[in-house]
Coordinates of C-alpha atoms and ligand atoms in Angstrom, one line a residue:
X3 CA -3.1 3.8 15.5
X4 CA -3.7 1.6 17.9
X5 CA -1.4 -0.9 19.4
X6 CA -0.4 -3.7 17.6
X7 CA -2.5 -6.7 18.5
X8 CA -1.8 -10.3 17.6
X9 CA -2.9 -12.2 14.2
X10 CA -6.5 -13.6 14.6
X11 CA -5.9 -16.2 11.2
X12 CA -7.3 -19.4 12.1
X13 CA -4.9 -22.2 11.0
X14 CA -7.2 -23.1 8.2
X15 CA -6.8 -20.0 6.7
X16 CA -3.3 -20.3 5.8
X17 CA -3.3 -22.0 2.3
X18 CA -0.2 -24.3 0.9
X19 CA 1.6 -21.6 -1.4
X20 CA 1.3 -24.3 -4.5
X21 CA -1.8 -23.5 -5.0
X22 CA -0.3 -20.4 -6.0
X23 CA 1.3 -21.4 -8.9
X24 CA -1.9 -21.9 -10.6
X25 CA -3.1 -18.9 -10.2
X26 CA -0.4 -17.7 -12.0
X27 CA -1.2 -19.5 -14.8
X28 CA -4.4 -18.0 -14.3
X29 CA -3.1 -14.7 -14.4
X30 CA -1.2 -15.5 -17.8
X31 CA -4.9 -16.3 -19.2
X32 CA -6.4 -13.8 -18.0
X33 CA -3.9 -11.3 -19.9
X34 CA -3.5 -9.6 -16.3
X35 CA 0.3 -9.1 -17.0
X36 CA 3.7 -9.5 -18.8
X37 CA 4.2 -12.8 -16.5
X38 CA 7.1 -13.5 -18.7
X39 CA 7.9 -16.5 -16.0
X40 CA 8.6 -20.4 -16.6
X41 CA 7.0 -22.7 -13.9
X42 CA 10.6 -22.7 -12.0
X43 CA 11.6 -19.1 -11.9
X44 CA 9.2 -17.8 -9.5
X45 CA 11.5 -14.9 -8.7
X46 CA 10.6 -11.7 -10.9
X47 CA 12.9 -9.2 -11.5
X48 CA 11.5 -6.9 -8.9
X49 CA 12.2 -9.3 -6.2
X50 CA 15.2 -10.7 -6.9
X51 CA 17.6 -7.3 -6.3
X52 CA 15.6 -6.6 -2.8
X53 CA 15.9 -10.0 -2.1
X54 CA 19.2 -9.5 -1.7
X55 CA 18.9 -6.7 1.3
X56 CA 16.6 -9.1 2.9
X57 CA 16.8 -12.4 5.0
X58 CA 15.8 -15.2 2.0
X59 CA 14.0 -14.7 -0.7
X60 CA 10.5 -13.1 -0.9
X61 CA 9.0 -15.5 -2.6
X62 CA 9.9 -18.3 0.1
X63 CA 8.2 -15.9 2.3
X64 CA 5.3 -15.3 0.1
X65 CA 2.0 -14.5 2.4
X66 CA -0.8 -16.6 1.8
X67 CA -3.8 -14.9 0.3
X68 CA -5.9 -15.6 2.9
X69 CA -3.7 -13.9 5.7
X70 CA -3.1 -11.1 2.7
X71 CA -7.4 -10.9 2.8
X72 CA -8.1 -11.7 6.3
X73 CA -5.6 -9.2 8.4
X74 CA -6.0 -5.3 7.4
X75 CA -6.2 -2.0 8.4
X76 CA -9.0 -0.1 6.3
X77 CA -10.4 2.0 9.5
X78 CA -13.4 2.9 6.6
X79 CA -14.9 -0.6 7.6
X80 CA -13.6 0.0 11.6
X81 CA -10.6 -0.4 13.6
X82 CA -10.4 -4.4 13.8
X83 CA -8.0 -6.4 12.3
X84 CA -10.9 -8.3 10.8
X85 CA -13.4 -5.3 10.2
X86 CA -12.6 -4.7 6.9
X87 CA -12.8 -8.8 6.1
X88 CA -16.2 -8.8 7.2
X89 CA -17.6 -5.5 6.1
X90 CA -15.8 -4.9 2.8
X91 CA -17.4 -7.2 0.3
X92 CA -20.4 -4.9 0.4
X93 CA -18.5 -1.4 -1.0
X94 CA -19.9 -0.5 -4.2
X95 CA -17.0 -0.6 -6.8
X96 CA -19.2 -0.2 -9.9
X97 CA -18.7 2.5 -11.7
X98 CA -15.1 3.8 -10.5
X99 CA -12.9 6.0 -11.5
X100 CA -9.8 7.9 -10.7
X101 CA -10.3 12.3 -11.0
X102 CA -7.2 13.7 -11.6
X103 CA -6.3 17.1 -11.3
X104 CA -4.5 20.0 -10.1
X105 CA -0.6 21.1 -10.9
X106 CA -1.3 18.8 -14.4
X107 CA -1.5 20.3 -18.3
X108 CA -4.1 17.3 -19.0
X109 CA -6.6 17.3 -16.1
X110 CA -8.8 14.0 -16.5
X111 CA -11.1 11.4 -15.2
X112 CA -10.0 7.9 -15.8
X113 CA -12.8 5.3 -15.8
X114 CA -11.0 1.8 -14.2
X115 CA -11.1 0.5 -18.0
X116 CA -9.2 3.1 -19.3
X117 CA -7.0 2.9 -15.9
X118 CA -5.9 -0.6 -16.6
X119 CA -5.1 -0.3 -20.2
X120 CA -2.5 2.6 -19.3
X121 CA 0.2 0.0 -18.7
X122 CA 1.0 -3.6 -19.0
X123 CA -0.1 -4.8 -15.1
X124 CA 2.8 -6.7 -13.8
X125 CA 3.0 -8.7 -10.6
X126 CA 5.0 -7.1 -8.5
X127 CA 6.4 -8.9 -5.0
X128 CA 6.9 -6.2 -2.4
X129 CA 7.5 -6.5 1.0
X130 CA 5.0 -4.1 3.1
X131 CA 5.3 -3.5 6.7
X132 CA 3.2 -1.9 8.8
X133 CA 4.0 1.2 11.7
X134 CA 2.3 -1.1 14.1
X135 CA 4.9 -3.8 13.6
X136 CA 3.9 -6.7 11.6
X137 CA 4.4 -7.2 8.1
X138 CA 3.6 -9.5 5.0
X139 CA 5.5 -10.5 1.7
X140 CA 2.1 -9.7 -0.9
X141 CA 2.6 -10.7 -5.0
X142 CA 1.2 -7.5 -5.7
X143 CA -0.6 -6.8 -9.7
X144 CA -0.1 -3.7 -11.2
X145 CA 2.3 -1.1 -12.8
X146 CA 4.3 1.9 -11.8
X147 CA 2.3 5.2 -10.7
X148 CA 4.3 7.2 -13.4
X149 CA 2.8 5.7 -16.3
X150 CA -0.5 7.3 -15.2
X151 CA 1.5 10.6 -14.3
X152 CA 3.1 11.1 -17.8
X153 CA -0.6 11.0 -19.5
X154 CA -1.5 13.9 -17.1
X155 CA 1.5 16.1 -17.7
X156 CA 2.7 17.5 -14.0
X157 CA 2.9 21.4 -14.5
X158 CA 6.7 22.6 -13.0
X159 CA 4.8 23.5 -10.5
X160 CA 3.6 20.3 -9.2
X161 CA 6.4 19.1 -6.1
X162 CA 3.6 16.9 -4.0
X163 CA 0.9 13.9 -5.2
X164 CA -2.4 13.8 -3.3
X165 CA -4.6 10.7 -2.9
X166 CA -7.9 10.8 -2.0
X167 CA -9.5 7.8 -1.2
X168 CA -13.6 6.5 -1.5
X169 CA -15.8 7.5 1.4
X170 CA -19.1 5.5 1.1
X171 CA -20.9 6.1 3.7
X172 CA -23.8 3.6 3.4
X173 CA -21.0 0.6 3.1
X174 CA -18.5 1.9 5.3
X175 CA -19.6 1.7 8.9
X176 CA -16.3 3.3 10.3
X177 CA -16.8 6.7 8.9
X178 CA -19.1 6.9 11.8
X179 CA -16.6 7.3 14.2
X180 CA -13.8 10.5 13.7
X181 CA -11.2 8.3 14.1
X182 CA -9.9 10.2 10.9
X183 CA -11.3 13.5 9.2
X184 CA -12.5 11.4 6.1
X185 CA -12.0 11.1 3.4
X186 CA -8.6 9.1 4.1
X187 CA -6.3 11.2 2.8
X188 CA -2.3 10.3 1.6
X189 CA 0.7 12.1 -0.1
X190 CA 4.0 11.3 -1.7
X191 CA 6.7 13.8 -2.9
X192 CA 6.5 13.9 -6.9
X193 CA 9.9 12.2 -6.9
X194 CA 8.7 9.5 -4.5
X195 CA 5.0 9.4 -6.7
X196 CA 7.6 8.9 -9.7
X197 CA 9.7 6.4 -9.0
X198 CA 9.4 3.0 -10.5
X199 CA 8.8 0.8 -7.4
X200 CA 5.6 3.5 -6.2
X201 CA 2.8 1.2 -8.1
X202 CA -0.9 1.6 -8.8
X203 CA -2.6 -2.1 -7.7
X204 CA -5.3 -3.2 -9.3
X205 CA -5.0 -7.2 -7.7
X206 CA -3.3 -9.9 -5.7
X207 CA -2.5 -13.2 -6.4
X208 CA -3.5 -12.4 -10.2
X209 CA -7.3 -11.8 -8.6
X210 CA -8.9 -8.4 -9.0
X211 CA -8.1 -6.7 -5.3
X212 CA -11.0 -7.5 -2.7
X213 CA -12.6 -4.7 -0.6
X214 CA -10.5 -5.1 1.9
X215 CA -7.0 -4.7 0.6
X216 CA -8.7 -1.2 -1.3
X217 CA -10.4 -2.8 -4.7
X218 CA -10.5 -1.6 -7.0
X219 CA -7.4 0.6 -7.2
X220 CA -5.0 1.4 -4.7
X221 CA -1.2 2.3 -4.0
X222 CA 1.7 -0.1 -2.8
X223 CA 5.0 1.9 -1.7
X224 CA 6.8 -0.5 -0.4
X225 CA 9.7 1.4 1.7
X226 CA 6.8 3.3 3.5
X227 CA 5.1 2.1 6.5
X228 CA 1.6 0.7 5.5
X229 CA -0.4 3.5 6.0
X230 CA 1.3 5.9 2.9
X231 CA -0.4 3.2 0.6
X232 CA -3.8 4.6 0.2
X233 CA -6.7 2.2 -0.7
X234 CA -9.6 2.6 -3.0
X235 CA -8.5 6.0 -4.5
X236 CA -10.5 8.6 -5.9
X237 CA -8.8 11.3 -6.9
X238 CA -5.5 12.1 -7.6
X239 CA -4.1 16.1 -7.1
X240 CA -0.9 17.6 -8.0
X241 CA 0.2 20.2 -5.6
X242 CA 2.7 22.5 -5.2
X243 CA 2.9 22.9 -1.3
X244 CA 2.7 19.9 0.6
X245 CA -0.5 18.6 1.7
X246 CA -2.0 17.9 5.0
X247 CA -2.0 13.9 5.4
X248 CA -4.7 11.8 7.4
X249 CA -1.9 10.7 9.9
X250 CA -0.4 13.8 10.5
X251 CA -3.6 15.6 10.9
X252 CA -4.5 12.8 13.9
X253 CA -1.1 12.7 15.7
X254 CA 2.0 14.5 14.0
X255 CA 4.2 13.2 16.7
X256 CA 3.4 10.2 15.8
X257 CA 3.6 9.9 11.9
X258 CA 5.2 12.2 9.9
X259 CA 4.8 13.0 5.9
X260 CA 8.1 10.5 4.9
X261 CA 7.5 7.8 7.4
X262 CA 10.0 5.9 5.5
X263 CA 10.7 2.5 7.1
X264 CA 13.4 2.9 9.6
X265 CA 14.9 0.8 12.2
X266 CA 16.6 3.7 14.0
X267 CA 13.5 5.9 14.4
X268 CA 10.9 4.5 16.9
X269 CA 7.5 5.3 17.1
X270 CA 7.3 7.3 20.4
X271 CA 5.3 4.6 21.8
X272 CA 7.5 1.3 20.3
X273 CA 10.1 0.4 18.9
X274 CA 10.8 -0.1 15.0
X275 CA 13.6 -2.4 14.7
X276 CA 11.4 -5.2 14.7
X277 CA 8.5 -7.3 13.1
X278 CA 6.0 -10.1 12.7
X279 CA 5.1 -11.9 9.9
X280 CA 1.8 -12.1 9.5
X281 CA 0.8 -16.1 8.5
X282 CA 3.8 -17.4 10.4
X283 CA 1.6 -18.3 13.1
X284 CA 1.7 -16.5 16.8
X285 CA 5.2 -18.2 17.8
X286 CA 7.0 -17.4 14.5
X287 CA 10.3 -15.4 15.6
X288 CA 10.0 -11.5 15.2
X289 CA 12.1 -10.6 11.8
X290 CA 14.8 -7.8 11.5
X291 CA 13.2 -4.5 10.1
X292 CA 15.2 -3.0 7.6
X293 CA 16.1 0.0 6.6
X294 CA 13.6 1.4 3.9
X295 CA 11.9 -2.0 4.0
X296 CA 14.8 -3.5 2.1
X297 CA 14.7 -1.4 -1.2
X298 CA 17.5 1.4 0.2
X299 CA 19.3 0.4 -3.0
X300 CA 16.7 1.6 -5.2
X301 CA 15.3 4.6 -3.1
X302 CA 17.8 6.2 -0.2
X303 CA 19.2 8.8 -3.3
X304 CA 15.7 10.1 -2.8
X305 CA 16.9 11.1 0.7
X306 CA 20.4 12.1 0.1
X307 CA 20.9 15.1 2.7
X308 CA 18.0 14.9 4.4
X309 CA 17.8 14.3 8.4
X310 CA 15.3 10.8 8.4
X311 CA 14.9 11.7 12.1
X312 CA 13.6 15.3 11.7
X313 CA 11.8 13.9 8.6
X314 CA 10.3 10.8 9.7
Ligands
MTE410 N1 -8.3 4.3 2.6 C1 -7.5 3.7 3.5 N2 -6.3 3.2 3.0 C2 -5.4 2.6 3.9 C3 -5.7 2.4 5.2 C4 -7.0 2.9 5.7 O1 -7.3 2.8 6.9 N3 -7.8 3.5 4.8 N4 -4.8 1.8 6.1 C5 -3.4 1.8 5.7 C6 -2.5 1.0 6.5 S1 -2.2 1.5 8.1 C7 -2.0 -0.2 6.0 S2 -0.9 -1.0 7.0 C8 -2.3 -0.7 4.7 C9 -2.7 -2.1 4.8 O2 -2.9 -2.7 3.5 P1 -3.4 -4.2 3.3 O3 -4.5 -4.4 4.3 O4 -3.8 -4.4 1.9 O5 -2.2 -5.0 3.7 O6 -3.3 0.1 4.0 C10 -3.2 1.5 4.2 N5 -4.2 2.2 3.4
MO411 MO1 -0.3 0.3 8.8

């Protein structure tokens, strides 16, 4: 990946956060979740325990939605921080659905409908950082991965999840370039697939996801640099061996299968200890990274005996 370049977010962008709170509201109308949350508590359960690990709380830090929509990687649209802003709108998202398959008793194809009536969609704050170095605080809607695992029934087989994401090639002008061998493709251990905090996103800021952050379905793991959370999925396998991922096919040195956030292992071209928060403007101080993002409570047993430097 290429190195990490500074935010281009024009001041304007950057929205007061209270115009947040009404699109919560929204988001209660819209039925989008159990947003079980009077007007003062804006600290969900899922934030509040990370919060802890952290410096603050994440919803002080809260990135503003048009940072959230304006900064990505999505190398289907180009390499730019901005190429997926401006290209994006134009993927088709209509029909979509999810094929899943493999290692399963109940093979399926989900139609998004169906997807989002699997679980009640939750908003979710998650702290995401990215292997080049910058990161964003992101009020995530959606619910946990397993939900949609259980309906398929994983054979004993199954040890690895596959994601496959969309490859449109008359919207997507960066499939022209091999940057990647499309389709863009991502993997998680079954355990790490399972676990509660792995969720299936269906929005942001209680708003459908745009093109850009991978509408209309896509993955947030949030103790995983950026790239493990595939966007716009396809298809979902259950393997038994593990899969060849789109970063480690590109540069193995580089990123490996875990690529669990960690401080101690650098990138051989940069260090990790360290990141920018994207909306804090170009002087904002570099934060701490921290180990697993900030969620080693809930997901270092996953780990428990393995080397994190061999298995970066
Ligand atoms: N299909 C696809 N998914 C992808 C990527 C990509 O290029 N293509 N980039 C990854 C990387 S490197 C990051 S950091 C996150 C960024 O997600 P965001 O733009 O919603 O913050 O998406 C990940 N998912
Ligand atoms: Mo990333």
């Amino acid at each position: 990946m290429p190195k990490l370049r500074l935010p281009k977010i024009p001041a304007t962008h950057i929205t007061p956060e209270t115009v947040w709170s009404s699109r919560r509201t929204w988001l209660r109308q819209a039925g989008m979740g159990a947003l079980a949350l009077g007007a003062g508590q804006i600290m969900p359960a899922w934030a509040s325990k990370d919060a802890a690990a952290g410096a603050g709380s994440l919803a002080d830090q809260l990135t503003s939605e048009d940072a959230i929509t304006s900064y990505n990687n999505f190398y289907e649209f180009g390499t730019g921080k901005t190429d997926p802003y401006d290209y994006a709108g134009n993927m088709t998202l209509s029909p979509w659905s999810i094929r899943v398959e493999g290692e399963v008793a109940k093979p399926q194809v989900f139609d998004l409908d169906r997807l989002k009536k699997l679980a009640a969609i939750e908003e979710r704050i998650y702290r995401m950082r990215c292997v080049e170095g910058w990161s964003m605080v992101i009020p995530w809607n959606g619910y946990s991965l397993s939900n949609l695992l259980k309906v398929v029934e994983p054979t004993s087989k199954a040890k690895f999840v596959e994601f496959t994401t969309a490859m449109q090639v008359d919207t997507m002008p960066g499939l022209r370039r091999r940057i990647i061998n499309w389709p863009y493709v991502e993997a998680l251990r079954i355990d790490e697939a399972s676990h509660p905090l792995t969720t299936l996103v269906f929005g942001v800021y209680g708003k459908d996801l745009l093109g850009q952050n991978g509408a209309p379905v896509r993955l947030a793991v949030p103790w995983k640099y950026g790239f493990k959370s595939g966007k716009s999925i396809v298809r979902i396998r259950l393997l038994e061996e593990m899969p060849l991922t789109s970063w480690v096919d590109v540069a193995p040195e580089e990123y490996g299968f875990y690529a669990n956030v960690n401080p101690q292992v650098p990138h051989p071209r940069w260090s990790q200890a360290t990141e920018r928060r994207i909306g804090g403007g170009m002087f904002a101080p570099k934060v701490e990274t921290l180990m697993f993002n900030g969620y080693g409570d809930q997901v270092a047993s996953l780990y428990a005996g393995m080397d994190l430097k061999r298995n970066y």
